[in-house]
Coordinates of C-alpha atoms and ligand atoms in Angstrom, one line a residue:
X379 CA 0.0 0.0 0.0
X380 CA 1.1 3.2 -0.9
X381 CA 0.4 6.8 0.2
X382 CA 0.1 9.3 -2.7
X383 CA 1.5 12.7 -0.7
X384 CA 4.3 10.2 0.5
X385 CA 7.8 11.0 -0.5
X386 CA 9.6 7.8 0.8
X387 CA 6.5 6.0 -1.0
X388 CA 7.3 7.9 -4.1
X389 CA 11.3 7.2 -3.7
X390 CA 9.9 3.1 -3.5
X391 CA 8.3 3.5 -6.9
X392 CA 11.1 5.9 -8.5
X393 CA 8.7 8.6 -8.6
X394 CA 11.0 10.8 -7.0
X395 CA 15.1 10.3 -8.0
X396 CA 17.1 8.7 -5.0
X397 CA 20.4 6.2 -5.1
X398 CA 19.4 3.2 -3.5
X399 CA 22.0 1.2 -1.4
X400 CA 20.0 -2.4 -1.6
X401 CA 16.2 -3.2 -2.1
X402 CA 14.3 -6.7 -1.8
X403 CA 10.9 -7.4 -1.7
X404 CA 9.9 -6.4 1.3
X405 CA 12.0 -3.2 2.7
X406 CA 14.3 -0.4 0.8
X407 CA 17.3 0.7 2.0
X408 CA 19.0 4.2 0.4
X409 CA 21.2 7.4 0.9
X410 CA 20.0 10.2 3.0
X411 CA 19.8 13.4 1.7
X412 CA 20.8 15.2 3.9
X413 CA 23.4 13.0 5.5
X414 CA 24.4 13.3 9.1
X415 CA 28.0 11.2 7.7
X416 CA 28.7 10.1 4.5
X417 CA 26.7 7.4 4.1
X418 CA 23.6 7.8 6.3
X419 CA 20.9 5.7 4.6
X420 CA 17.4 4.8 5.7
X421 CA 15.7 1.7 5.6
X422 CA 11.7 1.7 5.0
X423 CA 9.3 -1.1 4.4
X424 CA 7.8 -0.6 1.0
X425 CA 4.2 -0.5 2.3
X426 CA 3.2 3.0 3.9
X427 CA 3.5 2.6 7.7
X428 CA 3.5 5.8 9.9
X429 CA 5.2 3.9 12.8
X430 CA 6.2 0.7 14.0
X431 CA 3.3 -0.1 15.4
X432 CA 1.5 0.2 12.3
X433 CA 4.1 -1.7 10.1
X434 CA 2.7 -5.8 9.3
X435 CA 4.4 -8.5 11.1
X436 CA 6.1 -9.1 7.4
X437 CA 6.7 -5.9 6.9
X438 CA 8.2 -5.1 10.3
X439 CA 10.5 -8.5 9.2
X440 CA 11.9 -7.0 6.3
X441 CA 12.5 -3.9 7.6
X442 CA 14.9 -5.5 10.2
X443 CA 15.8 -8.0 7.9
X444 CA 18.0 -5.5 5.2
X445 CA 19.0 -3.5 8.1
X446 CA 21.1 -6.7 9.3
X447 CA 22.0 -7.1 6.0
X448 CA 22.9 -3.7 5.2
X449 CA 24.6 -2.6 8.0
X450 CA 27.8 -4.7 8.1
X451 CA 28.1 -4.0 4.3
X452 CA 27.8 0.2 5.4
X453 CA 30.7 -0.5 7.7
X454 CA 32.9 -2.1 5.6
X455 CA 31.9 0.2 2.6
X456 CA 32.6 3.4 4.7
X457 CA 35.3 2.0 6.9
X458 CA 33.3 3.0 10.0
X459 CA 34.3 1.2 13.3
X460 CA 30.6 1.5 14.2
X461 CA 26.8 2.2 13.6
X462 CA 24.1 4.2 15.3
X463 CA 20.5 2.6 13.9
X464 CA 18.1 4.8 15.0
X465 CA 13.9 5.3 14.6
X466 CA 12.6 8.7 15.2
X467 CA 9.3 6.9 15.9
X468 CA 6.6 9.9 15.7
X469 CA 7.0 13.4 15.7
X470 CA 7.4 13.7 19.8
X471 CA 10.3 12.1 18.8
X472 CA 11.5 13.9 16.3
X473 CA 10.0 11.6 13.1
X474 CA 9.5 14.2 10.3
X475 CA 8.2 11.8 7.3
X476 CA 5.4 9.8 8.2
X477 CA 6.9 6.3 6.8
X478 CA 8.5 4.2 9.1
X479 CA 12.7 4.9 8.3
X480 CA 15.8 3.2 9.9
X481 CA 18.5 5.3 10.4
X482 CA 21.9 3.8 9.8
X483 CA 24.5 6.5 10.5
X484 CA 28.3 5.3 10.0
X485 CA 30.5 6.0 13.2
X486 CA 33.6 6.8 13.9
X487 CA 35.6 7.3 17.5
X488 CA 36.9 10.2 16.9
X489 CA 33.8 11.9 15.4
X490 CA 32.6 13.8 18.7
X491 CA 29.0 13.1 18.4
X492 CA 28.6 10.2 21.2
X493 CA 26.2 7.9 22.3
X494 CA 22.4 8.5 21.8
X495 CA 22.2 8.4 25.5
X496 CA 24.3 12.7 24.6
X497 CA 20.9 13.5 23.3
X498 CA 19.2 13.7 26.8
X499 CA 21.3 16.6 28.2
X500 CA 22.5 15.3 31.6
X501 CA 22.2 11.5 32.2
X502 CA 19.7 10.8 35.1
X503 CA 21.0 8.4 38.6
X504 CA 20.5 4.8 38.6
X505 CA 16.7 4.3 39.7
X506 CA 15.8 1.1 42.2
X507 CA 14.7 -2.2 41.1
X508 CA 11.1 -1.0 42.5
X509 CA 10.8 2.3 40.2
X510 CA 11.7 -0.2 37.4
X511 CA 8.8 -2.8 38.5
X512 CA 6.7 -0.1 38.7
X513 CA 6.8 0.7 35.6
X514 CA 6.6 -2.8 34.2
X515 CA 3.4 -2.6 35.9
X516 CA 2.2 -0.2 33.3
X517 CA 3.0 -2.0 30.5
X518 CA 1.9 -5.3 31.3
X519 CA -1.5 -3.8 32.2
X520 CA -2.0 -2.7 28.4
Ligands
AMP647 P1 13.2 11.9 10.4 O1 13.5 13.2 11.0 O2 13.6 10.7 11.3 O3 11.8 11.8 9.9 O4 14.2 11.7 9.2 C1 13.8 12.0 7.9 C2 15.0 11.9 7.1 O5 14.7 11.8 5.7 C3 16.0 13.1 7.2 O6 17.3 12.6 7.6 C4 16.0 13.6 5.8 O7 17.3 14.2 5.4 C5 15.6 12.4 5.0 N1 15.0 12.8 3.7 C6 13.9 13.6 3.5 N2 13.5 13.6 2.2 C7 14.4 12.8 1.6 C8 14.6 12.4 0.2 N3 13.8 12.8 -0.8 N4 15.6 11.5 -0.1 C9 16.4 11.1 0.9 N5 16.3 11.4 2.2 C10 15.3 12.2 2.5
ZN648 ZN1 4.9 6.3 2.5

């Protein structure tokens, strides 16, 4: 299923140019355009999806699928000595187009940016085993 307005839908029929690293039945994986490092690609299941929750079991399959695939190849290709794979999932969280995407973001020691953990200014104390069963409460509830 596609979505018309959709760029990433359009990039998955070549209605829009892109340079695609890898593509299978399932999932699409090609270059940011507006790289973070050379060679930041994104990963997307070919089916509209606005987030992971909405994404099919096979879809959500594929998607993780060519990022395993992809990622090692990525290193190699960019001689990274790591890989930050991120989701923005939802705009809270920073998702700006509305189709599921996979960041892959080649890393390097030496390239100052950090963990993800640097994006939440001033990491937080240890909680207590409690807090955390507290909170598993919550979820298990749903
Ligand atoms: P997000 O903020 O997680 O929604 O990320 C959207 C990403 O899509 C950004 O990194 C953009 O640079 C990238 N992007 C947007 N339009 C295109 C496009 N036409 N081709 C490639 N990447 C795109
Ligand atoms: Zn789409």
């Amino acid at each position: 299923m596609r979505d018309p307005n959709c760029i990433f839908c359009k990039i998955v029929e070549d209605k829009v140019p892109s340079v695609k690293v890898y593509e299978d039945e399932h999932a699409v994986a090609f270059l940011d355009i507006a790289p973070l490092a050379n060679g930041h690609t994104l990963v997307i299941p070919r089916n509209h999806a606005h987030k992971i929750e909405d994404l099919s079991e096979t879809d959500n399959r594929g998607v993780w699928e060519l990022v395993r695939i992809v990622v090692p190849r990525l290193t190699e290709a960019m001689a990274a000595e790591g890989m930050t794979v991120a989701v923005n999932n939802g705009e809270a969280a920073g998702q700006e187009v509305h189709h599921v995407h996979v960041h892959l973001i080649p890393r390097r020691r030496d390239d100052g940016y950090g963990p993800i953990h640097s994006l939440f200014k001033g990491r937080r104390p240890e909680v207590t085993i409690p807090e955390l069963e507290a909170i598993v409460h919550r979820i298990r509830a749903i």
